Structures are given as C-alpha cells and as structure tokens.
Amino acid sequence: MIKQQTISLNDTVVQGKGYIVSSMGGEKVMLSINNGKYYNLGKIGGSIWDHIEKQITVNELIAVLMSEYEVKQPECEKQVISFLEVLLANDLILVGEAISI
C-alpha cells in the first residue's frame, strides 16, 4: 500500500501502533519500538496525539483544537495539516478516508 503524502480536511487520522509515550515537562515524547527513534511532539503536538488515539477526521480534530486554543481556523488548518504530514512521513500515523485497523 502506498501512503499518500498530503492530508486533506476530510481524511481520517489515527495513531500508529508500537510507541511508548510519556509526558515530560508538559510536552509529549515518544519512543518508536520499531526503529528506536525518539520524537518530541511538544505540548500542542502532544494534544493532537491524544486526540488521534481513536480515528477522527482532520475537520473534527481542528474543531476540537479551536475550542481548546485561541487560534483562527485558517491558521489551525495549516498548522495541523503540516504537523500531521510530518507524522505521516515518519510513519507515526495512519491516514485515509476510511481506515480499517
């Protein structure tokens, strides 16, 4: 299966499996069991990670984040999609219109 490299507002996202996640100083960090790499998701990235524990559309995720943080929709969309694309490029998430796990 070829992974798409761009994410749309209608896509569904969910965490990939095989990660040990911990909070350190208010930020989320995780270790990939598969490749041994550490990732620092930061505070807001950690919040996104928590919200994608279960499948959620990007639109729904953005609505949740806008209710938690003072951010305008265009900026939120841009930043969230950019962050999710980095997670996808590192094989940390699954993305699609209908993910079956």
JSON list of C-alpha atoms in Angstrom, two decimals:
[
{"chain": "A", "resi": 1, "resn": "MET", "atom": "CA", "xyz": [0.00, 0.00, 0.00]},
{"chain": "A", "resi": 2, "resn": "ILE", "atom": "CA", "xyz": [1.37, 3.39, -0.98]},
{"chain": "A", "resi": 3, "resn": "LYS", "atom": "CA", "xyz": [0.86, 6.10, 1.62]},
{"chain": "A", "resi": 4, "resn": "GLN", "atom": "CA", "xyz": [-0.46, 9.42, 0.45]},
{"chain": "A", "resi": 5, "resn": "GLN", "atom": "CA", "xyz": [1.87, 12.26, 1.27]},
{"chain": "A", "resi": 6, "resn": "THR", "atom": "CA", "xyz": [-0.70, 15.01, 1.57]},
{"chain": "A", "resi": 7, "resn": "ILE", "atom": "CA", "xyz": [-3.55, 15.14, 4.03]},
{"chain": "A", "resi": 8, "resn": "SER", "atom": "CA", "xyz": [-6.95, 16.68, 3.37]},
{"chain": "A", "resi": 9, "resn": "LEU", "atom": "CA", "xyz": [-9.56, 18.02, 5.77]},
{"chain": "A", "resi": 10, "resn": "ASN", "atom": "CA", "xyz": [-11.82, 15.05, 5.06]},
{"chain": "A", "resi": 11, "resn": "ASP", "atom": "CA", "xyz": [-9.18, 12.41, 5.79]},
{"chain": "A", "resi": 12, "resn": "THR", "atom": "CA", "xyz": [-9.39, 10.25, 8.85]},
{"chain": "A", "resi": 13, "resn": "VAL", "atom": "CA", "xyz": [-6.28, 10.02, 11.05]},
{"chain": "A", "resi": 14, "resn": "VAL", "atom": "CA", "xyz": [-5.31, 7.69, 13.87]},
{"chain": "A", "resi": 15, "resn": "GLN", "atom": "CA", "xyz": [-2.15, 6.92, 15.84]},
{"chain": "A", "resi": 16, "resn": "GLY", "atom": "CA", "xyz": [0.10, 4.20, 14.54]},
{"chain": "A", "resi": 17, "resn": "LYS", "atom": "CA", "xyz": [0.99, 1.36, 16.90]},
{"chain": "A", "resi": 18, "resn": "GLY", "atom": "CA", "xyz": [4.29, 0.50, 18.56]},
{"chain": "A", "resi": 19, "resn": "TYR", "atom": "CA", "xyz": [5.13, 3.65, 20.53]},
{"chain": "A", "resi": 20, "resn": "ILE", "atom": "CA", "xyz": [5.88, 4.33, 24.17]},
{"chain": "A", "resi": 21, "resn": "VAL", "atom": "CA", "xyz": [4.60, 7.82, 25.02]},
{"chain": "A", "resi": 22, "resn": "SER", "atom": "CA", "xyz": [5.36, 9.86, 28.13]},
{"chain": "A", "resi": 23, "resn": "SER", "atom": "CA", "xyz": [4.83, 13.41, 29.35]},
{"chain": "A", "resi": 24, "resn": "MET", "atom": "CA", "xyz": [7.96, 15.34, 30.28]},
{"chain": "A", "resi": 25, "resn": "GLY", "atom": "CA", "xyz": [7.72, 18.92, 31.47]},
{"chain": "A", "resi": 26, "resn": "GLY", "atom": "CA", "xyz": [4.32, 19.41, 29.85]},
{"chain": "A", "resi": 27, "resn": "GLU", "atom": "CA", "xyz": [5.43, 18.03, 26.49]},
{"chain": "A", "resi": 28, "resn": "LYS", "atom": "CA", "xyz": [4.83, 14.60, 24.98]},
{"chain": "A", "resi": 29, "resn": "VAL", "atom": "CA", "xyz": [7.80, 12.49, 23.97]},
{"chain": "A", "resi": 30, "resn": "MET", "atom": "CA", "xyz": [7.71, 9.05, 22.48]},
{"chain": "A", "resi": 31, "resn": "LEU", "atom": "CA", "xyz": [9.94, 6.18, 21.54]},
{"chain": "A", "resi": 32, "resn": "SER", "atom": "CA", "xyz": [9.31, 4.05, 18.48]},
{"chain": "A", "resi": 33, "resn": "ILE", "atom": "CA", "xyz": [9.64, 0.40, 19.37]},
{"chain": "A", "resi": 34, "resn": "ASN", "atom": "CA", "xyz": [10.09, -0.36, 15.67]},
{"chain": "A", "resi": 35, "resn": "ASN", "atom": "CA", "xyz": [13.03, 1.92, 14.87]},
{"chain": "A", "resi": 36, "resn": "GLY", "atom": "CA", "xyz": [14.35, 3.00, 18.29]},
{"chain": "A", "resi": 37, "resn": "LYS", "atom": "CA", "xyz": [13.93, 6.72, 17.49]},
{"chain": "A", "resi": 38, "resn": "TYR", "atom": "CA", "xyz": [12.74, 9.33, 19.98]},
{"chain": "A", "resi": 39, "resn": "TYR", "atom": "CA", "xyz": [10.24, 12.00, 18.98]},
{"chain": "A", "resi": 40, "resn": "ASN", "atom": "CA", "xyz": [9.36, 15.20, 20.87]},
{"chain": "A", "resi": 41, "resn": "LEU", "atom": "CA", "xyz": [5.80, 16.13, 19.99]},
{"chain": "A", "resi": 42, "resn": "GLY", "atom": "CA", "xyz": [5.74, 19.25, 22.15]},
{"chain": "A", "resi": 43, "resn": "LYS", "atom": "CA", "xyz": [2.70, 20.47, 24.08]},
{"chain": "A", "resi": 44, "resn": "ILE", "atom": "CA", "xyz": [0.25, 21.08, 21.23]},
{"chain": "A", "resi": 45, "resn": "GLY", "atom": "CA", "xyz": [1.59, 18.13, 19.23]},
{"chain": "A", "resi": 46, "resn": "GLY", "atom": "CA", "xyz": [1.02, 16.02, 22.33]},
{"chain": "A", "resi": 47, "resn": "SER", "atom": "CA", "xyz": [-2.56, 17.25, 22.47]},
{"chain": "A", "resi": 48, "resn": "ILE", "atom": "CA", "xyz": [-3.03, 16.29, 18.83]},
{"chain": "A", "resi": 49, "resn": "TRP", "atom": "CA", "xyz": [-1.52, 12.87, 19.55]},
{"chain": "A", "resi": 50, "resn": "ASP", "atom": "CA", "xyz": [-4.00, 12.35, 22.39]},
{"chain": "A", "resi": 51, "resn": "HIS", "atom": "CA", "xyz": [-6.93, 13.35, 20.15]},
{"chain": "A", "resi": 52, "resn": "ILE", "atom": "CA", "xyz": [-5.94, 10.90, 17.41]},
{"chain": "A", "resi": 53, "resn": "GLU", "atom": "CA", "xyz": [-5.82, 7.91, 19.74]},
{"chain": "A", "resi": 54, "resn": "LYS", "atom": "CA", "xyz": [-9.13, 6.95, 18.08]},
{"chain": "A", "resi": 55, "resn": "GLN", "atom": "CA", "xyz": [-9.99, 7.66, 14.47]},
{"chain": "A", "resi": 56, "resn": "ILE", "atom": "CA", "xyz": [-11.00, 11.26, 13.86]},
{"chain": "A", "resi": 57, "resn": "THR", "atom": "CA", "xyz": [-11.35, 13.36, 10.73]},
{"chain": "A", "resi": 58, "resn": "VAL", "atom": "CA", "xyz": [-8.98, 16.26, 10.30]},
{"chain": "A", "resi": 59, "resn": "ASN", "atom": "CA", "xyz": [-12.01, 18.59, 10.29]},
{"chain": "A", "resi": 60, "resn": "GLU", "atom": "CA", "xyz": [-13.16, 17.21, 13.66]},
{"chain": "A", "resi": 61, "resn": "LEU", "atom": "CA", "xyz": [-9.64, 17.47, 15.07]},
{"chain": "A", "resi": 62, "resn": "ILE", "atom": "CA", "xyz": [-9.39, 21.10, 14.00]},
{"chain": "A", "resi": 63, "resn": "ALA", "atom": "CA", "xyz": [-12.76, 21.91, 15.61]},
{"chain": "A", "resi": 64, "resn": "VAL", "atom": "CA", "xyz": [-11.60, 20.34, 18.89]},
{"chain": "A", "resi": 65, "resn": "LEU", "atom": "CA", "xyz": [-8.29, 22.22, 18.84]},
{"chain": "A", "resi": 66, "resn": "MET", "atom": "CA", "xyz": [-10.01, 25.53, 18.07]},
{"chain": "A", "resi": 67, "resn": "SER", "atom": "CA", "xyz": [-12.18, 25.02, 21.17]},
{"chain": "A", "resi": 68, "resn": "GLU", "atom": "CA", "xyz": [-9.05, 24.39, 23.29]},
{"chain": "A", "resi": 69, "resn": "TYR", "atom": "CA", "xyz": [-6.72, 27.07, 21.89]},
{"chain": "A", "resi": 70, "resn": "GLU", "atom": "CA", "xyz": [-7.18, 30.62, 20.74]},
{"chain": "A", "resi": 71, "resn": "VAL", "atom": "CA", "xyz": [-6.48, 30.18, 17.04]},
{"chain": "A", "resi": 72, "resn": "LYS", "atom": "CA", "xyz": [-8.27, 31.14, 13.84]},
{"chain": "A", "resi": 73, "resn": "GLN", "atom": "CA", "xyz": [-9.47, 28.35, 11.57]},
{"chain": "A", "resi": 74, "resn": "PRO", "atom": "CA", "xyz": [-7.18, 29.02, 8.54]},
{"chain": "A", "resi": 75, "resn": "GLU", "atom": "CA", "xyz": [-4.06, 29.04, 10.74]},
{"chain": "A", "resi": 76, "resn": "CYS", "atom": "CA", "xyz": [-5.22, 25.98, 12.67]},
{"chain": "A", "resi": 77, "resn": "GLU", "atom": "CA", "xyz": [-5.89, 24.05, 9.46]},
{"chain": "A", "resi": 78, "resn": "LYS", "atom": "CA", "xyz": [-2.49, 24.98, 8.04]},
{"chain": "A", "resi": 79, "resn": "GLN", "atom": "CA", "xyz": [-0.55, 24.06, 11.20]},
{"chain": "A", "resi": 80, "resn": "VAL", "atom": "CA", "xyz": [-2.45, 20.84, 11.94]},
{"chain": "A", "resi": 81, "resn": "ILE", "atom": "CA", "xyz": [-2.18, 19.52, 8.40]},
{"chain": "A", "resi": 82, "resn": "SER", "atom": "CA", "xyz": [1.53, 20.38, 8.32]},
{"chain": "A", "resi": 83, "resn": "PHE", "atom": "CA", "xyz": [2.10, 18.57, 11.65]},
{"chain": "A", "resi": 84, "resn": "LEU", "atom": "CA", "xyz": [0.09, 15.53, 10.54]},
{"chain": "A", "resi": 85, "resn": "GLU", "atom": "CA", "xyz": [2.07, 15.34, 7.30]},
{"chain": "A", "resi": 86, "resn": "VAL", "atom": "CA", "xyz": [5.31, 15.23, 9.31]},
{"chain": "A", "resi": 87, "resn": "LEU", "atom": "CA", "xyz": [3.85, 12.42, 11.44]},
{"chain": "A", "resi": 88, "resn": "LEU", "atom": "CA", "xyz": [2.80, 10.58, 8.27]},
{"chain": "A", "resi": 89, "resn": "ALA", "atom": "CA", "xyz": [6.23, 11.00, 6.67]},
{"chain": "A", "resi": 90, "resn": "ASN", "atom": "CA", "xyz": [7.73, 9.39, 9.79]},
{"chain": "A", "resi": 91, "resn": "ASP", "atom": "CA", "xyz": [5.20, 6.51, 9.70]},
{"chain": "A", "resi": 92, "resn": "LEU", "atom": "CA", "xyz": [3.74, 7.57, 13.05]},
{"chain": "A", "resi": 93, "resn": "ILE", "atom": "CA", "xyz": [0.09, 7.77, 11.94]},
{"chain": "A", "resi": 94, "resn": "LEU", "atom": "CA", "xyz": [-2.35, 6.09, 9.59]},
{"chain": "A", "resi": 95, "resn": "VAL", "atom": "CA", "xyz": [-4.31, 8.31, 7.21]},
{"chain": "A", "resi": 96, "resn": "GLY", "atom": "CA", "xyz": [-7.16, 7.68, 4.82]},
{"chain": "A", "resi": 97, "resn": "GLU", "atom": "CA", "xyz": [-10.79, 8.30, 4.04]},
{"chain": "A", "resi": 98, "resn": "ALA", "atom": "CA", "xyz": [-11.78, 5.14, 5.91]},
{"chain": "A", "resi": 99, "resn": "ILE", "atom": "CA", "xyz": [-9.06, 3.43, 7.90]},
{"chain": "A", "resi": 100, "resn": "SER", "atom": "CA", "xyz": [-9.63, -0.18, 8.83]},
{"chain": "A", "resi": 101, "resn": "ILE", "atom": "CA", "xyz": [-7.47, -1.36, 11.69]}
]
